Amino acid sequence: MAQDFRIPGRGRVDRTKPIAFTFNGRTVEGYEGDTLASALLASGIRLMGRSFKYHRPRGVLTHGADEPNALFQVDRGPGRADPNNRATVVEAVAGLKVSSQNHWPSLEHDIGQVNDLVAPVLTAGFYYKTFMWPRSFWDKLYEPAIRAAAGLGVAPDAPDADRYVHRNTHCDVLVVGAGPAGLAAALAASEAGKRVILADEQAEMGGSLLADLTATIDGKTASAFVAYALKTLAGRANATLLNRTTAFGYYNHNHVVLTERVTDHLAAPDAKLPRERLWQVRAKEVVLATGAHERPLGFADNDRPGIMLAESVRTYVNRYGVAPGRRIVFATNGASAYRAAADAKAAGLDVTLVDLRPEAEIGPERALLSGNELLAGHTVVGSTGGKAVTGLIVAPLSAGRVGARRTLACDCVGMSGGWTPAVHLFSQSRGKLTFRTEIDAFVPGSSVQAERSAGACKGTYDLAGILAEGWTAGAEAAGVPSTRAFAAAPATPTGFRAARVLPTDADPKKVRAFLDFQNDVTAKDIGLAVREGFESVEHVKRYTTNGMATDQGKTSNMAALGLVSEILAKDIPQVGTTTFRPPYTPVTFGAIVGTARGETFDPIRTAPVHEWAAKQGAKFENVALWRRAWYFPKPGEDMHAAVARECRAVRESVGLLDASTLGKIEVMGPDAAEFMNRMYPNGWTKLEPGKCRYGLMLKEDGFILDDGIVARMAPDRFHVTTSTSGAPRVMAHMEDYLQTEWPDLDVFLTSITEQWGVIAVQGPRAREVIAPFVSGIDLSPEAFPQMAVREGEILGVPTRLMRVSFTGELGFEINVPADFTQAVWEALFAYGQRFGITPYGTEAMHVLRAERGFIIVGQETDGTVTPDDVGLSGMISKAKKDFVGKRSLARPDMARADRKQLVGLLSADGRTVLEEGAQIVADTQQALPMKMLGHVTSSYLSPTLNHPIALAVISGGRARMGETLFVTTPAGFTAVKVVAPVFLDPEGKRVEGLVEGGVHA
Amino acid sequence: MLLVPCPYCGPRPEVEFRCGGEAHIARPADPDALDDAAWAEYLFARTSPKGVHAERWLHAHGCGRWFNALRNTVSDAFITTYEMGEPRPDITGGR
Amino acid sequence: MPEPVAIHARRAPILAPSASSAVRVLPAADRFVLQMKAPRGAVLPSAAGGFDLSGPLNSVRGRPERFAARLGPGEWLLVCPEGEGTATEPAIASDLAGRFFSLVAVGHRNAAFLLSGPHAADILNAGIALDLSDTAFPPGSATRTLLGKTEVVLVRVGEAFRLECWRSFAPYVHAFLQDAAREFA
């Protein structure tokens, strides 16, 4: 497609580097340096999308981040499709496939535009008013229909093929925005030697200077000044320049987050580069130089393709060398549009300027245009055209009266309703805004964080002032205040007369003057909302959706606010402004997620025998961040068969479990026993070195926090174990008391969870399996009884060997320094083959302990369970005056007879395996809601007993032994008998290895 | 993300810390001497002022020390930090 | 009962040491956590077991393969080459005799990485929120902090950065660092 609207000899695009992309399937040509918008305009394409609600044809309104209309689906290949990209900021790259959105079957012929015909009913609050009744219509009719119509663009359905990274960085001064103010600030701050980061959202730094062909700064052209400034900054090692980088969030304590688009502008990016980089910046000082957004004008049909902002016309002409039209009418209430018109004229385009202000109000900008190019004291009452503007309807104003209409034929309109400083980041920093009536705008007032604003974002619009302000801000931020005057010529035309909706002779009820172009909110909608009682600007916003689209109202918020204030006859500061929240512009999920996906989503902690287990075909389960072997299926076995086999092996011969994930804490110091006495309900003073004890840990509220075996290694040294997931919690709990309540105790804690690998060898042949490898420890039952701990060696490496059992069988837990675990495991496994040694996983461990009636914290307990509730009141020392949780256990509620107590359940039919979490009732015929007595906490088919077993907590459970109760099932209820929560070996004889009928009896 | 001034390490990012709630609530020396209401008060009752608040903080992923801080809950500004066991500083001097 | 089996367990670290690249897995080492009470104004020993303990909080003293990193007011991570720990333990105990301290061997608890080259700090800053510039974290610095979702100890003995993490977190840390290093390869 020919670039008929490219202006020869103008613009910063690189004409030696032509590129081509496709738009809705058509090939569009442009040059490196173009945005999608500028390239499309160069080819005469004005129609770029359909509006959200009315499906009105729309073209580009702006030239930057504030664009509400030209939103494209951008397709960079599989897994790289992305909706709602602003055509004004996406760089034109060879091979890109882009398409417009929100139309069917095509952009030119869109069925959805019937909405525009019924617009009179689609007013503010339409949804709230219309879809109220009948209620039954909501689920089947209204909601599906609304959902189908809602949303813009097509969400990608393939995983994102790109890579994103994060980077934390620090600087003395962060300058946001590299227009004249930002450049001056960065020059000043970096000259002082401070670490400076200058970030700008555009491909090229320079901001408004890139579109300025007339200004000179200190004798240099604007373009030359930009080049000089960037070269100077690039030569300073203490300055970092980040282009294509948007500061989108300003958080606490000068934490500013930027997103850098690293590769989107490259046709064939290096595979090692991430697509985007999220910068987490901690700045000592921040300079905001974020510029200002131009306001559209409110008049009927102000949204036709070809109607855009005046400064955008100027930017397309000067920066991109593109004529957005050949006959351009500028409509304005202020000075800056004169510069745009003059520049368009200088490019050989036909211009007319319509100014709302009477001749006498117009300032020196008047000199930029000749007499026949200016219509002063005129209002705009409408436009003509369909998919492109063909004329602007204007009328003279005299003493508030609208005179005779006339239509100015044109193919482009450049409108300017004044300027709105971009105070978004300042507002996010919690700074307070103040309203300056003379410029009709909110500007930064008092700061809360270490930041300062400079330039247009502070309401300063003349170039010399902007540069001086930027310099001062940069120097002050660097802590070396200085000023510098910049000679900028000619004087910048500034000033405008605030106008909300332009005066019209039409029936205001029929005029659709768009304020929010993306959400199709008109001035009429705002009026309706206020009449209906929505006077708070926050309410008006939500009722009309003004400013709630992806552009967040950059071009519309002030217009809506001004209108509300006008209707209510209140000053703007009294009406207030809506809150600015991050992000300033849309941010990809990829940038936020960064590396946190795939194997780096979360740490996957693996135990020392993990690789071995994986090779054996183990299935794994997640326990906190750990991945533990769950069961070890043999070929053809399902989980049930594998677990049954593993359980039988432990009961009849011997099994091996990797228990390394258990938390372990070394408690050391002369006051260690006293500390243990205070932390645990049991007594520790009398526990001899070489002995172990079961420890139940309570929180101060008396409920069970964790449990585990504690071994006393020496008078001043305890080896405390915790549950796998409780390890960090217990360590933090202990450390908190130690540091903040009892700093006088001479005790230190060290986490040794990962220092020691743990192999549980369980079963009647456990002793025989380990014996050949252990040295320095007498393993005989007499010398090494149950609940003893010994230090010695196994396979020549140090071990803390404990004789403990979580299965009910004779068993040992071999602690060895973690890196030796695999070697010890493999030796035991090889040697144990003669006994049929069987590795078992966490599922078998759960079944085995449940058969024996041992609780698991977090399964039988839920943070509201006391020791007595689970039948462990015997753990509580009567002799101790105090321990954590003691006083709470004395509360009357803790001793109530109807507390939920741990019991066993047996299915009456001998077959049904109950569901864990199932509710328990006494009478299935009682009225709803039924009284629930408790719930099932653990349930398994016991391979040893060959029938189902379950543990449950039931109100007054211990007094219900032998009762029949009912447990919910997916189909209804099943009857159960309440029994003691021990199903096997209640006397605890098996830990001695004396198994009746077993191979080792 | 806050920048928390650890009294031992200096300003460090919030992710390294854990906030432990209101400070200066000492565990009673003799819990048995408290009636149920007083014990419940100790266990559960906490103030949540709008303005300056004394809080416990743990530099969990740093020096590992607990300390106290005065933080303005409105502005998130840390006014001062001090070691465990020290009394709450008097900041009536206009800070 | 059969004859004792005469084999000696071999150390199997979670990650095999690697030689090259910007992110290097270091060989196994011996390590201890040494703790002492350190109220304000306390006079602490300046050395023990051949480790220089005189550095302030968040500093490291020693050589790249044998150093003491002071991670808390009264807490040091002592690291020495594998095998040297056996003699170190009694030496420290003897040097600190008469003073209350806790010394716990944690040689197998950690895995270690070495990051060197001009982009070492950039790679680490993919997951560490601290200022790692030469002015803020010069050689001789040490601290505990977070890398992504994992606690790590970062020490700078010499120009390079040594990163230690708990054993089971090492695969995550390694994958994280390699991903961050990719753009600088």
Short mmCIF file of C-alpha atoms in Angstrom, two decimals, chain A residues 431-690:
data_model
loop_
_atom_site.label_atom_id
_atom_site.label_comp_id
_atom_site.label_asym_id
_atom_site.label_seq_id
_atom_site.Cartn_x
_atom_site.Cartn_y
_atom_site.Cartn_z
CA GLY A 431 0.92 13.25 47.49
CA LYS A 432 -1.94 15.72 47.82
CA LEU A 433 -3.16 17.48 44.69
CA THR A 434 -4.09 21.13 44.57
CA PHE A 435 -6.29 22.75 41.97
CA ARG A 436 -5.00 25.73 40.03
CA THR A 437 -7.94 27.58 38.59
CA GLU A 438 -5.89 29.66 36.16
CA ILE A 439 -4.76 26.54 34.34
CA ASP A 440 -7.94 24.58 35.16
CA ALA A 441 -5.96 21.63 36.45
CA PHE A 442 -4.89 19.64 39.45
CA VAL A 443 -1.17 19.90 40.10
CA PRO A 444 1.07 18.28 42.71
CA GLY A 445 0.68 19.91 46.10
CA SER A 446 2.32 18.60 49.24
CA SER A 447 4.58 15.58 48.93
CA VAL A 448 4.48 12.55 51.18
CA GLN A 449 7.55 10.82 49.81
CA ALA A 450 10.94 12.08 48.65
CA GLU A 451 9.84 13.25 45.23
CA ARG A 452 9.33 16.42 43.24
CA SER A 453 7.62 17.19 39.98
CA ALA A 454 8.88 19.36 37.14
CA GLY A 455 7.55 20.62 33.84
CA ALA A 456 4.15 20.07 32.31
CA CYS A 457 3.13 17.53 34.95
CA LYS A 458 3.41 20.43 37.40
CA GLY A 459 1.43 22.76 35.17
CA THR A 460 4.43 24.54 33.67
CA TYR A 461 3.96 24.69 29.92
CA ASP A 462 6.54 27.13 28.54
CA LEU A 463 9.72 25.49 27.35
CA ALA A 464 12.19 27.77 29.14
CA GLY A 465 10.28 27.32 32.39
CA ILE A 466 10.09 23.57 31.94
CA LEU A 467 13.83 23.24 31.39
CA ALA A 468 14.72 25.48 34.33
CA GLU A 469 12.30 23.65 36.58
CA GLY A 470 13.68 20.30 35.47
CA TRP A 471 17.22 21.37 36.22
CA THR A 472 16.31 22.68 39.66
CA ALA A 473 14.42 19.51 40.50
CA GLY A 474 17.31 17.30 39.40
CA ALA A 475 19.88 19.33 41.30
CA GLU A 476 17.81 19.41 44.46
CA ALA A 477 17.08 15.71 44.23
CA ALA A 478 20.82 15.11 44.00
CA GLY A 479 21.31 17.15 47.14
CA VAL A 480 23.35 19.89 45.47
CA PRO A 481 20.86 22.65 44.74
CA SER A 482 21.61 24.80 41.72
CA THR A 483 19.68 26.66 39.07
CA ARG A 484 20.30 27.04 35.39
CA ALA A 485 18.56 29.23 32.89
CA PHE A 486 17.95 27.83 29.44
CA ALA A 487 17.48 30.22 26.54
CA ALA A 488 14.46 28.80 24.75
CA ALA A 489 12.95 30.58 21.75
CA PRO A 490 10.42 31.35 20.47
CA ALA A 491 8.12 31.72 23.45
CA THR A 492 5.76 28.78 23.86
CA PRO A 493 2.14 29.66 23.23
CA THR A 494 0.31 28.77 26.44
CA GLY A 495 -3.01 29.40 28.11
CA PHE A 496 -6.58 28.32 27.45
CA ARG A 497 -10.11 29.05 28.53
CA ALA A 498 -11.69 26.07 30.25
CA ALA A 499 -14.61 24.61 28.33
CA ARG A 500 -16.59 21.54 29.35
CA VAL A 501 -19.02 21.02 26.52
CA LEU A 502 -18.98 23.50 23.69
CA PRO A 503 -22.02 25.77 23.33
CA THR A 504 -24.51 24.38 20.86
CA ASP A 505 -27.83 25.31 19.29
CA ALA A 506 -28.97 21.68 19.32
CA ASP A 507 -31.25 20.02 21.84
CA PRO A 508 -28.76 19.01 24.55
CA LYS A 509 -30.69 15.77 25.07
CA LYS A 510 -29.88 14.72 21.54
CA VAL A 511 -26.26 15.74 21.46
CA ARG A 512 -23.72 12.99 21.88
CA ALA A 513 -20.48 14.63 22.80
CA PHE A 514 -18.05 11.90 23.79
CA LEU A 515 -15.90 12.39 26.84
CA ASP A 516 -14.64 8.86 27.44
CA PHE A 517 -14.06 7.54 23.95
CA GLN A 518 -13.13 4.03 25.02
CA ASN A 519 -16.17 3.37 27.20
CA ASP A 520 -18.50 5.52 25.06
CA VAL A 521 -19.47 7.88 27.86
CA THR A 522 -21.05 11.13 26.67
CA ALA A 523 -21.58 14.45 28.39
CA LYS A 524 -25.26 13.54 28.44
CA ASP A 525 -24.49 10.38 30.49
CA ILE A 526 -22.65 12.44 33.08
CA GLY A 527 -25.60 14.81 33.28
CA LEU A 528 -28.02 11.93 33.73
CA ALA A 529 -25.90 10.39 36.47
CA VAL A 530 -25.78 13.65 38.41
CA ARG A 531 -29.54 14.16 37.98
CA GLU A 532 -30.10 10.68 39.35
CA GLY A 533 -28.24 11.63 42.47
CA PHE A 534 -24.68 10.47 41.86
CA GLU A 535 -22.90 13.56 43.04
CA SER A 536 -19.64 12.09 44.26
CA VAL A 537 -17.19 11.94 41.40
CA GLU A 538 -16.27 8.41 42.48
CA HIS A 539 -19.92 7.40 42.11
CA VAL A 540 -20.35 9.15 38.77
CA LYS A 541 -17.29 7.31 37.54
CA ARG A 542 -18.63 3.90 38.48
CA TYR A 543 -22.20 4.56 37.37
CA THR A 544 -21.21 5.87 33.94
CA THR A 545 -17.93 3.88 33.69
CA ASN A 546 -16.19 7.12 32.72
CA GLY A 547 -12.46 6.61 33.06
CA MET A 548 -12.75 2.92 33.83
CA ALA A 549 -11.50 1.55 30.51
CA THR A 550 -7.94 0.42 29.86
CA ASP A 551 -6.88 4.02 29.25
CA GLN A 552 -8.11 4.89 32.77
CA GLY A 553 -9.57 8.15 31.55
CA LYS A 554 -6.37 9.97 30.65
CA THR A 555 -8.24 12.05 28.09
CA SER A 556 -11.62 12.09 29.85
CA ASN A 557 -11.36 12.39 33.63
CA MET A 558 -10.98 16.16 33.74
CA ALA A 559 -13.83 16.65 31.30
CA ALA A 560 -16.20 14.54 33.41
CA LEU A 561 -15.04 16.19 36.61
CA GLY A 562 -15.47 19.66 35.15
CA LEU A 563 -18.92 18.79 33.94
CA VAL A 564 -20.02 17.45 37.32
CA SER A 565 -18.74 20.61 38.94
CA GLU A 566 -20.56 22.74 36.38
CA ILE A 567 -23.87 20.90 36.83
CA LEU A 568 -23.64 21.00 40.61
CA ALA A 569 -22.35 24.57 40.52
CA LYS A 570 -19.54 23.58 42.87
CA ASP A 571 -15.87 24.37 42.52
CA ILE A 572 -13.79 21.54 41.15
CA PRO A 573 -11.76 21.09 44.36
CA GLN A 574 -15.05 20.57 46.21
CA VAL A 575 -16.07 17.87 43.78
CA GLY A 576 -12.65 16.29 44.13
CA THR A 577 -10.94 13.90 41.83
CA THR A 578 -10.89 10.17 41.45
CA THR A 579 -8.00 8.22 42.92
CA PHE A 580 -5.09 7.29 40.69
CA ARG A 581 -3.94 3.74 41.17
CA PRO A 582 -1.27 1.62 39.56
CA PRO A 583 -0.67 0.72 36.83
CA TYR A 584 -0.31 3.96 34.88
CA THR A 585 -0.71 2.00 31.64
CA PRO A 586 -1.54 -1.69 31.21
CA VAL A 587 1.24 -4.07 32.24
CA THR A 588 1.57 -7.62 30.92
CA PHE A 589 0.96 -10.43 33.36
CA GLY A 590 4.24 -11.87 32.13
CA ALA A 591 6.20 -8.91 33.46
CA ILE A 592 4.56 -9.19 36.86
CA VAL A 593 5.02 -12.96 37.04
CA GLY A 594 8.61 -12.79 35.85
CA THR A 595 10.54 -15.94 36.64
CA ALA A 596 7.78 -17.34 38.87
CA ARG A 597 6.57 -19.98 36.45
CA GLY A 598 7.51 -23.57 35.66
CA GLU A 599 10.31 -24.95 37.81
CA THR A 600 10.98 -21.53 39.29
CA PHE A 601 7.36 -20.86 40.24
CA ASP A 602 8.00 -22.01 43.78
CA PRO A 603 10.93 -23.83 45.30
CA ILE A 604 10.34 -27.57 45.07
CA ARG A 605 12.23 -28.98 48.01
CA THR A 606 13.45 -32.53 47.59
CA ALA A 607 14.86 -34.86 50.20
CA PRO A 608 18.24 -36.62 49.86
CA VAL A 609 16.78 -39.88 48.56
CA HIS A 610 14.56 -38.13 46.03
CA GLU A 611 16.51 -39.08 42.92
CA TRP A 612 16.65 -42.70 44.00
CA ALA A 613 12.89 -42.72 44.64
CA ALA A 614 12.19 -41.14 41.27
CA LYS A 615 14.25 -43.84 39.57
CA GLN A 616 12.21 -46.47 41.40
CA GLY A 617 9.07 -45.00 39.86
CA ALA A 618 7.76 -43.44 43.06
CA LYS A 619 4.72 -41.21 42.95
CA PHE A 620 5.19 -37.98 44.86
CA GLU A 621 2.95 -35.71 46.87
CA ASN A 622 3.41 -32.12 47.95
CA VAL A 623 3.89 -31.49 51.65
CA ALA A 624 4.40 -27.78 52.21
CA LEU A 625 7.17 -26.95 49.70
CA TRP A 626 8.52 -30.49 49.87
CA ARG A 627 7.90 -33.16 47.29
CA ARG A 628 7.78 -36.44 49.18
CA ALA A 629 7.61 -40.00 47.92
CA TRP A 630 3.94 -40.95 48.28
CA TYR A 631 4.09 -44.60 47.28
CA PHE A 632 6.24 -46.87 45.14
CA PRO A 633 4.02 -48.72 42.66
CA LYS A 634 5.39 -51.84 40.98
CA PRO A 635 4.40 -52.49 37.37
CA GLY A 636 0.66 -53.10 37.22
CA GLU A 637 -0.02 -51.91 40.74
CA ASP A 638 -2.48 -49.14 41.56
CA MET A 639 -2.05 -46.93 44.58
CA HIS A 640 -4.17 -49.14 46.79
CA ALA A 641 -2.19 -52.26 45.95
CA ALA A 642 1.14 -50.53 46.38
CA VAL A 643 0.23 -49.05 49.75
CA ALA A 644 -1.14 -52.38 50.98
CA ARG A 645 2.09 -54.12 49.98
CA GLU A 646 4.23 -51.45 51.63
CA CYS A 647 2.20 -51.68 54.86
CA ARG A 648 2.44 -55.45 54.97
CA ALA A 649 6.19 -55.29 54.47
CA VAL A 650 6.59 -53.02 57.48
CA ARG A 651 4.31 -55.14 59.65
CA GLU A 652 5.85 -58.44 58.62
CA SER A 653 9.45 -57.70 57.74
CA VAL A 654 11.00 -54.28 57.19
CA GLY A 655 10.44 -51.06 55.28
CA LEU A 656 12.44 -47.91 54.54
CA LEU A 657 11.06 -44.36 54.62
CA ASP A 658 12.90 -41.15 53.74
CA ALA A 659 11.90 -39.02 56.74
CA SER A 660 14.46 -36.30 56.09
CA THR A 661 11.81 -33.62 55.65
CA LEU A 662 10.98 -33.67 59.36
CA GLY A 663 11.87 -30.36 60.92
CA LYS A 664 14.84 -30.43 63.29
CA ILE A 665 16.08 -27.84 65.71
CA GLU A 666 19.14 -28.00 67.90
CA VAL A 667 18.36 -26.37 71.23
CA MET A 668 21.60 -25.65 73.03
CA GLY A 669 22.71 -23.96 76.18
CA PRO A 670 22.83 -24.32 79.95
CA ASP A 671 19.18 -23.26 80.17
CA ALA A 672 18.03 -25.60 77.39
CA ALA A 673 16.00 -27.85 79.69
CA GLU A 674 14.37 -24.85 81.37
CA PHE A 675 13.51 -23.45 77.95
CA MET A 676 12.01 -26.77 76.88
CA ASN A 677 10.01 -26.86 80.11
CA ARG A 678 8.50 -23.50 79.25
CA MET A 679 7.84 -24.30 75.60
CA TYR A 680 6.32 -27.78 76.00
CA PRO A 681 3.61 -29.11 78.35
CA ASN A 682 5.75 -32.11 79.30
CA GLY A 683 8.58 -32.09 81.77
CA TRP A 684 12.14 -32.21 80.44
CA THR A 685 14.31 -31.79 83.48
CA LYS A 686 14.32 -35.49 84.25
CA LEU A 687 14.83 -36.69 80.68
CA GLU A 688 18.29 -38.23 80.72
CA PRO A 689 20.77 -37.66 77.93
CA GLY A 690 20.42 -40.58 75.54
#
